Amino acid sequence: MRVLGVDPGLTRCGIAVVDGAVGRKVTCVQVDVVRTPVDADLAVRLLAVSDAVEEWLDRHRPDAVAVERVFSQYNVRTAMGTAQAGGVVALAAAKRGLPVVFHTPSEVKAAVTGSGRADKAQVTAMVTKLLGLTTAPKPADAADAIAIAVCHIWRAPMRNRLAEAEAKAAELARKHKARLAEAASKRKTTT
């Protein structure tokens, strides 16, 4: 599975492509940070993020896109910009029919480090170790993008099995309700 991982942001947007193999083996194909000038108009900054993501989608042809969900931030303006950048990424993926999954920061940290409370240094250290990199990805946004992709690769099979089980349960419930309705209908006609 090839995943485009994105740590959304307007000033720095981490972006990485990671390949996952059987088991937990992961390989970083490419990682970078898209930067936009803080003094530029919001629309121009979002366009720059969109253009970069679209180029990566076309070049790397991922199977899925994983984006860090804006969970909570004290600065509303920063949270809005982050959410808008994430929306631009989701839109670019949707145009290509790619599945988009949003992961919370704690999900990503737990998947990569084993602790949902890990700090940025711990995430970077684990990403470096897991991928066998000679140097740590910098800045932290780059390491976070890799971590998001790895999180998705490792969690996707579980999510897929859960979705299949939920679909089967819904189908069984639908059939059961239909049988109950049919039985109730038969009772009414015989009485």
mmCIF file of N, CA and C in Angstrom, residues 1-136:
data_model
loop_
_atom_site.group_PDB
_atom_site.id
_atom_site.type_symbol
_atom_site.label_atom_id
_atom_site.label_comp_id
_atom_site.label_asym_id
_atom_site.label_seq_id
_atom_site.Cartn_x
_atom_site.Cartn_y
_atom_site.Cartn_z
ATOM 1 N N MET A 1 0.851 -1.171 0.000
ATOM 2 C CA MET A 1 0.000 0.000 0.000
ATOM 3 C C MET A 1 0.903 1.242 0.000
ATOM 4 N N ARG A 2 0.575 2.185 -0.837
ATOM 5 C CA ARG A 2 1.304 3.457 -0.884
ATOM 6 C C ARG A 2 0.373 4.542 -0.346
ATOM 7 N N VAL A 3 0.872 5.291 0.639
ATOM 8 C CA VAL A 3 0.060 6.309 1.298
ATOM 9 C C VAL A 3 0.761 7.658 1.237
ATOM 10 N N LEU A 4 -0.022 8.676 0.895
ATOM 11 C CA LEU A 4 0.438 10.050 0.992
ATOM 12 C C LEU A 4 0.011 10.542 2.367
ATOM 13 N N GLY A 5 0.970 10.853 3.214
ATOM 14 C CA GLY A 5 0.684 11.365 4.554
ATOM 15 C C GLY A 5 0.875 12.869 4.568
ATOM 16 N N VAL A 6 -0.064 13.579 5.185
ATOM 17 C CA VAL A 6 0.007 15.037 5.206
ATOM 18 C C VAL A 6 -0.214 15.554 6.622
ATOM 19 N N ASP A 7 0.731 16.380 7.054
ATOM 20 C CA ASP A 7 0.588 17.129 8.301
ATOM 21 C C ASP A 7 0.208 18.539 7.866
ATOM 22 N N PRO A 8 -1.099 18.837 7.819
ATOM 23 C CA PRO A 8 -1.538 20.092 7.197
ATOM 24 C C PRO A 8 -1.121 21.334 7.967
ATOM 25 N N GLY A 9 -0.888 22.377 7.217
ATOM 26 C CA GLY A 9 -0.548 23.668 7.786
ATOM 27 C C GLY A 9 -0.392 24.671 6.664
ATOM 28 N N LEU A 10 -0.522 25.932 6.997
ATOM 29 C CA LEU A 10 -0.357 26.971 5.978
ATOM 30 C C LEU A 10 1.087 27.428 5.857
ATOM 31 N N THR A 11 1.760 27.610 6.975
ATOM 32 C CA THR A 11 3.151 28.056 6.927
ATOM 33 C C THR A 11 4.059 26.906 6.515
ATOM 34 N N ARG A 12 3.848 25.740 7.148
ATOM 35 C CA ARG A 12 4.585 24.527 6.813
ATOM 36 C C ARG A 12 3.602 23.375 6.747
ATOM 37 N N CYS A 13 3.556 22.709 5.614
ATOM 38 C CA CYS A 13 2.676 21.555 5.411
ATOM 39 C C CYS A 13 3.577 20.353 5.109
ATOM 40 N N GLY A 14 3.678 19.454 6.088
ATOM 41 C CA GLY A 14 4.497 18.260 5.888
ATOM 42 C C GLY A 14 3.813 17.311 4.928
ATOM 43 N N ILE A 15 4.593 16.706 4.045
ATOM 44 C CA ILE A 15 4.031 15.804 3.041
ATOM 45 C C ILE A 15 5.019 14.660 2.816
ATOM 46 N N ALA A 16 4.503 13.433 2.822
ATOM 47 C CA ALA A 16 5.370 12.267 2.665
ATOM 48 C C ALA A 16 4.640 11.157 1.939
ATOM 49 N N VAL A 17 5.393 10.379 1.191
ATOM 50 C CA VAL A 17 4.863 9.173 0.564
ATOM 51 C C VAL A 17 5.598 7.996 1.182
ATOM 52 N N VAL A 18 4.808 7.055 1.721
ATOM 53 C CA VAL A 18 5.372 5.885 2.385
ATOM 54 C C VAL A 18 4.740 4.636 1.785
ATOM 55 N N ASP A 19 5.593 3.650 1.506
ATOM 56 C CA ASP A 19 5.122 2.349 1.037
ATOM 57 C C ASP A 19 5.104 1.387 2.204
ATOM 58 N N GLY A 20 4.036 0.604 2.299
ATOM 59 C CA GLY A 20 3.926 -0.417 3.329
ATOM 60 C C GLY A 20 3.927 -1.787 2.687
ATOM 61 N N ALA A 21 4.647 -2.706 3.292
ATOM 62 C CA ALA A 21 4.728 -4.073 2.774
ATOM 63 C C ALA A 21 4.070 -5.014 3.777
ATOM 64 N N VAL A 22 4.126 -6.296 3.484
ATOM 65 C CA VAL A 22 3.553 -7.293 4.374
ATOM 66 C C VAL A 22 4.208 -7.157 5.744
ATOM 67 N N GLY A 23 3.403 -7.290 6.773
ATOM 68 C CA GLY A 23 3.909 -7.084 8.131
ATOM 69 C C GLY A 23 3.925 -5.607 8.448
ATOM 70 N N ARG A 24 4.942 -5.170 9.126
ATOM 71 C CA ARG A 24 5.007 -3.767 9.528
ATOM 72 C C ARG A 24 6.126 -3.026 8.821
ATOM 73 N N LYS A 25 6.662 -3.597 7.742
ATOM 74 C CA LYS A 25 7.758 -2.961 7.016
ATOM 75 C C LYS A 25 7.243 -1.744 6.244
ATOM 76 N N VAL A 26 7.907 -0.620 6.452
ATOM 77 C CA VAL A 26 7.545 0.623 5.769
ATOM 78 C C VAL A 26 8.808 1.255 5.172
ATOM 79 N N THR A 27 8.610 1.921 4.041
ATOM 80 C CA THR A 27 9.712 2.578 3.344
ATOM 81 C C THR A 27 9.271 3.974 2.939
ATOM 82 N N CYS A 28 10.104 4.954 3.226
ATOM 83 C CA CYS A 28 9.802 6.326 2.826
ATOM 84 C C CYS A 28 10.250 6.524 1.385
ATOM 85 N N VAL A 29 9.309 6.899 0.533
ATOM 86 C CA VAL A 29 9.601 7.160 -0.876
ATOM 87 C C VAL A 29 10.128 8.579 -1.038
ATOM 88 N N GLN A 30 9.435 9.529 -0.411
ATOM 89 C CA GLN A 30 9.844 10.933 -0.481
ATOM 90 C C GLN A 30 9.171 11.692 0.657
ATOM 91 N N VAL A 31 9.850 12.711 1.136
ATOM 92 C CA VAL A 31 9.297 13.562 2.194
ATOM 93 C C VAL A 31 9.758 14.995 1.951
ATOM 94 N N ASP A 32 8.890 15.936 2.268
ATOM 95 C CA ASP A 32 9.229 17.342 2.084
ATOM 96 C C ASP A 32 8.270 18.186 2.924
ATOM 97 N N VAL A 33 8.491 19.465 2.894
ATOM 98 C CA VAL A 33 7.603 20.413 3.557
ATOM 99 C C VAL A 33 7.255 21.497 2.553
ATOM 100 N N VAL A 34 5.958 21.732 2.379
ATOM 101 C CA VAL A 34 5.478 22.815 1.516
ATOM 102 C C VAL A 34 5.398 24.055 2.390
ATOM 103 N N ARG A 35 6.041 25.111 1.962
ATOM 104 C CA ARG A 35 6.057 26.350 2.741
ATOM 105 C C ARG A 35 5.326 27.445 1.969
ATOM 106 N N THR A 36 4.581 28.264 2.712
ATOM 107 C CA THR A 36 3.926 29.421 2.096
ATOM 108 C C THR A 36 4.258 30.650 2.925
ATOM 109 N N PRO A 37 4.378 31.795 2.286
ATOM 110 C CA PRO A 37 4.723 33.018 3.031
ATOM 111 C C PRO A 37 3.567 33.485 3.911
ATOM 112 N N VAL A 38 3.892 33.813 5.149
ATOM 113 C CA VAL A 38 2.858 34.232 6.106
ATOM 114 C C VAL A 38 2.153 35.519 5.694
ATOM 115 N N ASP A 39 2.811 36.348 4.886
ATOM 116 C CA ASP A 39 2.197 37.616 4.498
ATOM 117 C C ASP A 39 1.366 37.502 3.212
ATOM 118 N N ALA A 40 1.308 36.305 2.620
ATOM 119 C CA ALA A 40 0.513 36.118 1.398
ATOM 120 C C ALA A 40 -0.966 35.987 1.752
ATOM 121 N N ASP A 41 -1.814 36.275 0.781
ATOM 122 C CA ASP A 41 -3.260 36.132 0.932
ATOM 123 C C ASP A 41 -3.607 34.663 1.199
ATOM 124 N N LEU A 42 -4.622 34.423 2.018
ATOM 125 C CA LEU A 42 -5.024 33.065 2.370
ATOM 126 C C LEU A 42 -5.275 32.210 1.127
ATOM 127 N N ALA A 43 -6.000 32.752 0.160
ATOM 128 C CA ALA A 43 -6.320 31.989 -1.048
ATOM 129 C C ALA A 43 -5.051 31.578 -1.798
ATOM 130 N N VAL A 44 -4.080 32.457 -1.833
ATOM 131 C CA VAL A 44 -2.810 32.163 -2.513
ATOM 132 C C VAL A 44 -2.063 31.056 -1.771
ATOM 133 N N ARG A 45 -2.092 31.105 -0.466
ATOM 134 C CA ARG A 45 -1.413 30.082 0.337
ATOM 135 C C ARG A 45 -2.085 28.713 0.156
ATOM 136 N N LEU A 46 -3.424 28.711 0.158
ATOM 137 C CA LEU A 46 -4.141 27.448 -0.048
ATOM 138 C C LEU A 46 -3.887 26.899 -1.449
ATOM 139 N N LEU A 47 -3.796 27.771 -2.418
ATOM 140 C CA LEU A 47 -3.493 27.346 -3.785
ATOM 141 C C LEU A 47 -2.104 26.718 -3.854
ATOM 142 N N ALA A 48 -1.140 27.277 -3.165
ATOM 143 C CA ALA A 48 0.216 26.720 -3.157
ATOM 144 C C ALA A 48 0.221 25.314 -2.547
ATOM 145 N N VAL A 49 -0.510 25.131 -1.455
ATOM 146 C CA VAL A 49 -0.611 23.801 -0.838
ATOM 147 C C VAL A 49 -1.295 22.844 -1.806
ATOM 148 N N SER A 50 -2.393 23.293 -2.410
ATOM 149 C CA SER A 50 -3.131 22.465 -3.356
ATOM 150 C C SER A 50 -2.261 22.046 -4.537
ATOM 151 N N ASP A 51 -1.548 22.998 -5.109
ATOM 152 C CA ASP A 51 -0.688 22.690 -6.260
ATOM 153 C C ASP A 51 0.366 21.653 -5.895
ATOM 154 N N ALA A 52 0.990 21.805 -4.729
ATOM 155 C CA ALA A 52 2.024 20.853 -4.305
ATOM 156 C C ALA A 52 1.432 19.460 -4.097
ATOM 157 N N VAL A 53 0.286 19.399 -3.427
ATOM 158 C CA VAL A 53 -0.346 18.102 -3.170
ATOM 159 C C VAL A 53 -0.756 17.440 -4.482
ATOM 160 N N GLU A 54 -1.326 18.220 -5.387
ATOM 161 C CA GLU A 54 -1.735 17.642 -6.671
ATOM 162 C C GLU A 54 -0.533 17.102 -7.441
ATOM 163 N N GLU A 55 0.586 17.815 -7.390
ATOM 164 C CA GLU A 55 1.797 17.335 -8.055
ATOM 165 C C GLU A 55 2.253 16.003 -7.446
ATOM 166 N N TRP A 56 2.233 15.922 -6.121
ATOM 167 C CA TRP A 56 2.632 14.685 -5.453
ATOM 168 C C TRP A 56 1.671 13.541 -5.776
ATOM 169 N N LEU A 57 0.376 13.833 -5.812
ATOM 170 C CA LEU A 57 -0.597 12.791 -6.146
ATOM 171 C C LEU A 57 -0.358 12.263 -7.553
ATOM 172 N N ASP A 58 -0.083 13.164 -8.483
ATOM 173 C CA ASP A 58 0.168 12.745 -9.864
ATOM 174 C C ASP A 58 1.486 11.981 -9.996
ATOM 175 N N ARG A 59 2.502 12.431 -9.295
ATOM 176 C CA ARG A 59 3.823 11.811 -9.410
ATOM 177 C C ARG A 59 3.888 10.451 -8.723
ATOM 178 N N HIS A 60 3.315 10.347 -7.518
ATOM 179 C CA HIS A 60 3.495 9.136 -6.712
ATOM 180 C C HIS A 60 2.327 8.158 -6.766
ATOM 181 N N ARG A 61 1.173 8.600 -7.225
ATOM 182 C CA ARG A 61 -0.012 7.749 -7.363
ATOM 183 C C ARG A 61 -0.281 6.864 -6.129
ATOM 184 N N PRO A 62 -0.549 7.501 -4.991
ATOM 185 C CA PRO A 62 -0.810 6.714 -3.774
ATOM 186 C C PRO A 62 -2.153 5.988 -3.847
ATOM 187 N N ASP A 63 -2.282 4.975 -2.988
ATOM 188 C CA ASP A 63 -3.540 4.225 -2.883
ATOM 189 C C ASP A 63 -4.518 4.918 -1.950
ATOM 190 N N ALA A 64 -3.983 5.726 -1.048
ATOM 191 C CA ALA A 64 -4.820 6.420 -0.058
ATOM 192 C C ALA A 64 -4.090 7.668 0.408
ATOM 193 N N VAL A 65 -4.860 8.565 1.022
ATOM 194 C CA VAL A 65 -4.298 9.790 1.588
ATOM 195 C C VAL A 65 -4.686 9.839 3.062
ATOM 196 N N ALA A 66 -3.687 10.057 3.904
ATOM 197 C CA ALA A 66 -3.911 10.162 5.345
ATOM 198 C C ALA A 66 -3.544 11.575 5.783
ATOM 199 N N VAL A 67 -4.443 12.202 6.510
ATOM 200 C CA VAL A 67 -4.260 13.591 6.926
ATOM 201 C C VAL A 67 -4.440 13.663 8.438
ATOM 202 N N GLU A 68 -3.591 14.458 9.084
ATOM 203 C CA GLU A 68 -3.779 14.636 10.519
ATOM 204 C C GLU A 68 -4.992 15.529 10.749
ATOM 205 N N ARG A 69 -5.876 15.062 11.599
ATOM 206 C CA ARG A 69 -7.095 15.809 11.942
ATOM 207 C C ARG A 69 -6.742 16.940 12.896
ATOM 208 N N VAL A 70 -7.342 18.078 12.652
ATOM 209 C CA VAL A 70 -7.177 19.188 13.593
ATOM 210 C C VAL A 70 -7.972 18.788 14.819
ATOM 211 N N PHE A 71 -7.270 18.575 15.903
ATOM 212 C CA PHE A 71 -7.930 18.064 17.101
ATOM 213 C C PHE A 71 -8.294 19.195 18.040
ATOM 214 N N SER A 72 -7.305 19.905 18.524
ATOM 215 C CA SER A 72 -7.590 21.090 19.328
ATOM 216 C C SER A 72 -6.342 21.949 19.358
ATOM 217 N N GLN A 73 -6.563 23.198 19.206
ATOM 218 C CA GLN A 73 -5.477 24.153 19.300
ATOM 219 C C GLN A 73 -6.028 25.372 20.013
ATOM 220 N N TYR A 74 -5.159 26.032 20.755
ATOM 221 C CA TYR A 74 -5.604 27.197 21.506
ATOM 222 C C TYR A 74 -5.786 28.407 20.602
ATOM 223 N N ASN A 75 -5.014 28.469 19.533
ATOM 224 C CA ASN A 75 -5.078 29.593 18.615
ATOM 225 C C ASN A 75 -6.093 29.275 17.516
ATOM 226 N N VAL A 76 -7.247 29.900 17.567
ATOM 227 C CA VAL A 76 -8.324 29.617 16.617
ATOM 228 C C VAL A 76 -7.884 29.902 15.185
ATOM 229 N N ARG A 77 -7.148 30.974 14.981
ATOM 230 C CA ARG A 77 -6.697 31.327 13.636
ATOM 231 C C ARG A 77 -5.798 30.232 13.053
ATOM 232 N N THR A 78 -4.893 29.713 13.869
ATOM 233 C CA THR A 78 -4.014 28.632 13.430
ATOM 234 C C THR A 78 -4.827 27.379 13.129
ATOM 235 N N ALA A 79 -5.779 27.068 14.005
ATOM 236 C CA ALA A 79 -6.620 25.883 13.796
ATOM 237 C C ALA A 79 -7.409 26.001 12.493
ATOM 238 N N MET A 80 -7.936 27.177 12.213
ATOM 239 C CA MET A 80 -8.695 27.379 10.974
ATOM 240 C C MET A 80 -7.805 27.177 9.748
ATOM 241 N N GLY A 81 -6.614 27.747 9.770
ATOM 242 C CA GLY A 81 -5.689 27.585 8.645
ATOM 243 C C GLY A 81 -5.296 26.137 8.437
ATOM 244 N N THR A 82 -5.049 25.439 9.539
ATOM 245 C CA THR A 82 -4.690 24.027 9.467
ATOM 246 C C THR A 82 -5.844 23.219 8.886
ATOM 247 N N ALA A 83 -7.049 23.490 9.349
ATOM 248 C CA ALA A 83 -8.226 22.782 8.847
ATOM 249 C C ALA A 83 -8.456 23.080 7.362
ATOM 250 N N GLN A 84 -8.257 24.332 6.959
ATOM 251 C CA GLN A 84 -8.435 24.680 5.546
ATOM 252 C C GLN A 84 -7.395 23.974 4.679
ATOM 253 N N ALA A 85 -6.161 23.888 5.150
ATOM 254 C CA ALA A 85 -5.119 23.174 4.394
ATOM 255 C C ALA A 85 -5.477 21.696 4.292
ATOM 256 N N GLY A 86 -5.979 21.116 5.377
ATOM 257 C CA GLY A 86 -6.411 19.718 5.343
ATOM 258 C C GLY A 86 -7.559 19.504 4.370
ATOM 259 N N GLY A 87 -8.465 20.471 4.301
ATOM 260 C CA GLY A 87 -9.583 20.391 3.363
ATOM 261 C C GLY A 87 -9.127 20.431 1.917
ATOM 262 N N VAL A 88 -8.128 21.252 1.634
ATOM 263 C CA VAL A 88 -7.571 21.342 0.279
ATOM 264 C C VAL A 88 -6.969 19.990 -0.124
ATOM 265 N N VAL A 89 -6.287 19.342 0.822
ATOM 266 C CA VAL A 89 -5.683 18.029 0.564
ATOM 267 C C VAL A 89 -6.782 17.004 0.278
ATOM 268 N N ALA A 90 -7.820 17.000 1.120
ATOM 269 C CA ALA A 90 -8.922 16.049 0.935
ATOM 270 C C ALA A 90 -9.607 16.256 -0.410
ATOM 271 N N LEU A 91 -9.791 17.502 -0.801
ATOM 272 C CA LEU A 91 -10.422 17.803 -2.089
ATOM 273 C C LEU A 91 -9.585 17.280 -3.253
ATOM 274 N N ALA A 92 -8.281 17.502 -3.195
ATOM 275 C CA ALA A 92 -7.400 17.033 -4.272
ATOM 276 C C ALA A 92 -7.458 15.513 -4.390
ATOM 277 N N ALA A 93 -7.489 14.820 -3.261
ATOM 278 C CA ALA A 93 -7.575 13.357 -3.275
ATOM 279 C C ALA A 93 -8.937 12.897 -3.799
ATOM 280 N N ALA A 94 -10.001 13.563 -3.350
ATOM 281 C CA ALA A 94 -11.350 13.182 -3.781
ATOM 282 C C ALA A 94 -11.528 13.342 -5.279
ATOM 283 N N LYS A 95 -10.910 14.363 -5.856
ATOM 284 C CA LYS A 95 -10.986 14.551 -7.309
ATOM 285 C C LYS A 95 -10.436 13.345 -8.053
ATOM 286 N N ARG A 96 -9.521 12.625 -7.422
ATOM 287 C CA ARG A 96 -8.894 11.458 -8.055
ATOM 288 C C ARG A 96 -9.527 10.148 -7.585
ATOM 289 N N GLY A 97 -10.567 10.249 -6.781
ATOM 290 C CA GLY A 97 -11.249 9.047 -6.299
ATOM 291 C C GLY A 97 -10.473 8.292 -5.235
ATOM 292 N N LEU A 98 -9.541 8.969 -4.579
ATOM 293 C CA LEU A 98 -8.733 8.312 -3.552
ATOM 294 C C LEU A 98 -9.404 8.393 -2.187
ATOM 295 N N PRO A 99 -9.317 7.331 -1.405
ATOM 296 C CA PRO A 99 -9.851 7.405 -0.048
ATOM 297 C C PRO A 99 -9.001 8.342 0.799
ATOM 298 N N VAL A 100 -9.673 9.105 1.649
ATOM 299 C CA VAL A 100 -8.998 10.035 2.552
ATOM 300 C C VAL A 100 -9.412 9.663 3.970
ATOM 301 N N VAL A 101 -8.413 9.497 4.826
ATOM 302 C CA VAL A 101 -8.685 9.169 6.219
ATOM 303 C C VAL A 101 -7.988 10.208 7.090
ATOM 304 N N PHE A 102 -8.723 10.720 8.066
ATOM 305 C CA PHE A 102 -8.173 11.688 9.009
ATOM 306 C C PHE A 102 -7.831 10.953 10.307
ATOM 307 N N HIS A 103 -6.615 11.134 10.787
ATOM 308 C CA HIS A 103 -6.166 10.515 12.034
ATOM 309 C C HIS A 103 -5.874 11.611 13.048
ATOM 310 N N THR A 104 -6.274 11.386 14.296
ATOM 311 C CA THR A 104 -5.981 12.365 15.342
ATOM 312 C C THR A 104 -4.495 12.282 15.706
ATOM 313 N N PRO A 105 -3.950 13.362 16.250
ATOM 314 C CA PRO A 105 -2.548 13.326 16.668
ATOM 315 C C PRO A 105 -2.256 12.183 17.645
ATOM 316 N N SER A 106 -3.166 11.922 18.574
ATOM 317 C CA SER A 106 -2.912 10.845 19.547
ATOM 318 C C SER A 106 -2.925 9.471 18.871
ATOM 319 N N GLU A 107 -3.770 9.269 17.856
ATOM 320 C CA GLU A 107 -3.754 8.008 17.103
ATOM 321 C C GLU A 107 -2.408 7.808 16.424
ATOM 322 N N VAL A 108 -1.912 8.884 15.812
ATOM 323 C CA VAL A 108 -0.635 8.810 15.095
ATOM 324 C C VAL A 108 0.491 8.510 16.071
ATOM 325 N N LYS A 109 0.525 9.240 17.175
ATOM 326 C CA LYS A 109 1.585 9.033 18.171
ATOM 327 C C LYS A 109 1.543 7.612 18.728
ATOM 328 N N ALA A 110 0.344 7.129 19.042
ATOM 329 C CA ALA A 110 0.208 5.780 19.596
ATOM 330 C C ALA A 110 0.650 4.723 18.593
ATOM 331 N N ALA A 111 0.293 4.900 17.329
ATOM 332 C CA ALA A 111 0.667 3.925 16.311
ATOM 333 C C ALA A 111 2.177 3.851 16.138
ATOM 334 N N VAL A 112 2.830 4.994 16.154
ATOM 335 C CA VAL A 112 4.257 5.046 15.847
ATOM 336 C C VAL A 112 5.138 4.821 17.078
ATOM 337 N N THR A 113 4.734 5.369 18.238
ATOM 338 C CA THR A 113 5.595 5.280 19.422
ATOM 339 C C THR A 113 5.064 4.333 20.492
ATOM 340 N N GLY A 114 3.782 4.004 20.414
ATOM 341 C CA GLY A 114 3.181 3.190 21.464
ATOM 342 C C GLY A 114 2.514 4.027 22.535
ATOM 343 N N SER A 115 2.682 5.348 22.462
ATOM 344 C CA SER A 115 2.062 6.239 23.448
ATOM 345 C C SER A 115 1.382 7.403 22.739
ATOM 346 N N GLY A 116 0.115 7.619 23.027
ATOM 347 C CA GLY A 116 -0.623 8.729 22.447
ATOM 348 C C GLY A 116 -0.202 10.075 22.998
ATOM 349 N N ARG A 117 0.693 10.064 24.000
ATOM 350 C CA ARG A 117 1.161 11.307 24.618
ATOM 351 C C ARG A 117 2.621 11.616 24.265
ATOM 352 N N ALA A 118 3.159 10.921 23.280
ATOM 353 C CA ALA A 118 4.559 11.137 22.891
ATOM 354 C C ALA A 118 4.748 12.569 22.393
ATOM 355 N N ASP A 119 5.951 13.094 22.584
ATOM 356 C CA ASP A 119 6.231 14.435 22.081
ATOM 357 C C ASP A 119 6.834 14.351 20.675
ATOM 358 N N LYS A 120 7.027 15.521 20.068
ATOM 359 C CA LYS A 120 7.527 15.564 18.691
ATOM 360 C C LYS A 120 8.888 14.892 18.551
ATOM 361 N N ALA A 121 9.751 15.052 19.540
ATOM 362 C CA ALA A 121 11.084 14.436 19.478
ATOM 363 C C ALA A 121 10.981 12.910 19.474
ATOM 364 N N GLN A 122 10.062 12.359 20.272
ATOM 365 C CA GLN A 122 9.876 10.913 20.304
ATOM 366 C C GLN A 122 9.327 10.394 18.982
ATOM 367 N N VAL A 123 8.376 11.125 18.396
ATOM 368 C CA VAL A 123 7.821 10.728 17.097
ATOM 369 C C VAL A 123 8.924 10.739 16.044
ATOM 370 N N THR A 124 9.708 11.800 16.010
ATOM 371 C CA THR A 124 10.794 11.900 15.040
ATOM 372 C C THR A 124 11.797 10.769 15.229
ATOM 373 N N ALA A 125 12.156 10.470 16.475
ATOM 374 C CA ALA A 125 13.109 9.394 16.746
ATOM 375 C C ALA A 125 12.572 8.047 16.277
ATOM 376 N N MET A 126 11.302 7.775 16.536
ATOM 377 C CA MET A 126 10.719 6.489 16.128
ATOM 378 C C MET A 126 10.587 6.386 14.616
ATOM 379 N N VAL A 127 10.190 7.483 13.968
ATOM 380 C CA VAL A 127 10.089 7.475 12.503
ATOM 381 C C VAL A 127 11.465 7.186 11.905
ATOM 382 N N THR A 128 12.484 7.830 12.436
ATOM 383 C CA THR A 128 13.850 7.619 11.952
ATOM 384 C C THR A 128 14.260 6.161 12.113
ATOM 385 N N LYS A 129 13.950 5.585 13.268
ATOM 386 C CA LYS A 129 14.301 4.191 13.551
ATOM 387 C C LYS A 129 13.486 3.215 12.697
ATOM 388 N N LEU A 130 12.171 3.416 12.650
ATOM 389 C CA LEU A 130 11.296 2.495 11.908
ATOM 390 C C LEU A 130 11.645 2.412 10.426
ATOM 391 N N LEU A 131 12.020 3.563 9.870
ATOM 392 C CA LEU A 131 12.312 3.601 8.435
ATOM 393 C C LEU A 131 13.790 3.387 8.129
ATOM 394 N N GLY A 132 14.596 3.238 9.171
ATOM 395 C CA GLY A 132 16.026 3.022 8.971
ATOM 396 C C GLY A 132 16.708 4.205 8.306
ATOM 397 N N LEU A 133 16.254 5.412 8.634
ATOM 398 C CA LEU A 133 16.839 6.618 8.037
ATOM 399 C C LEU A 133 18.163 6.939 8.714
ATOM 400 N N THR A 134 19.105 7.465 7.944
ATOM 401 C CA THR A 134 20.403 7.826 8.520
ATOM 402 C C THR A 134 20.334 9.146 9.274
ATOM 403 N N THR A 135 19.436 10.029 8.851
ATOM 404 C CA THR A 135 19.235 11.296 9.562
ATOM 405 C C THR A 135 17.748 11.504 9.799
ATOM 406 N N ALA A 136 17.450 12.187 10.867
ATOM 407 C CA ALA A 136 16.049 12.456 11.219
ATOM 408 C C ALA A 136 15.450 13.449 10.228
#
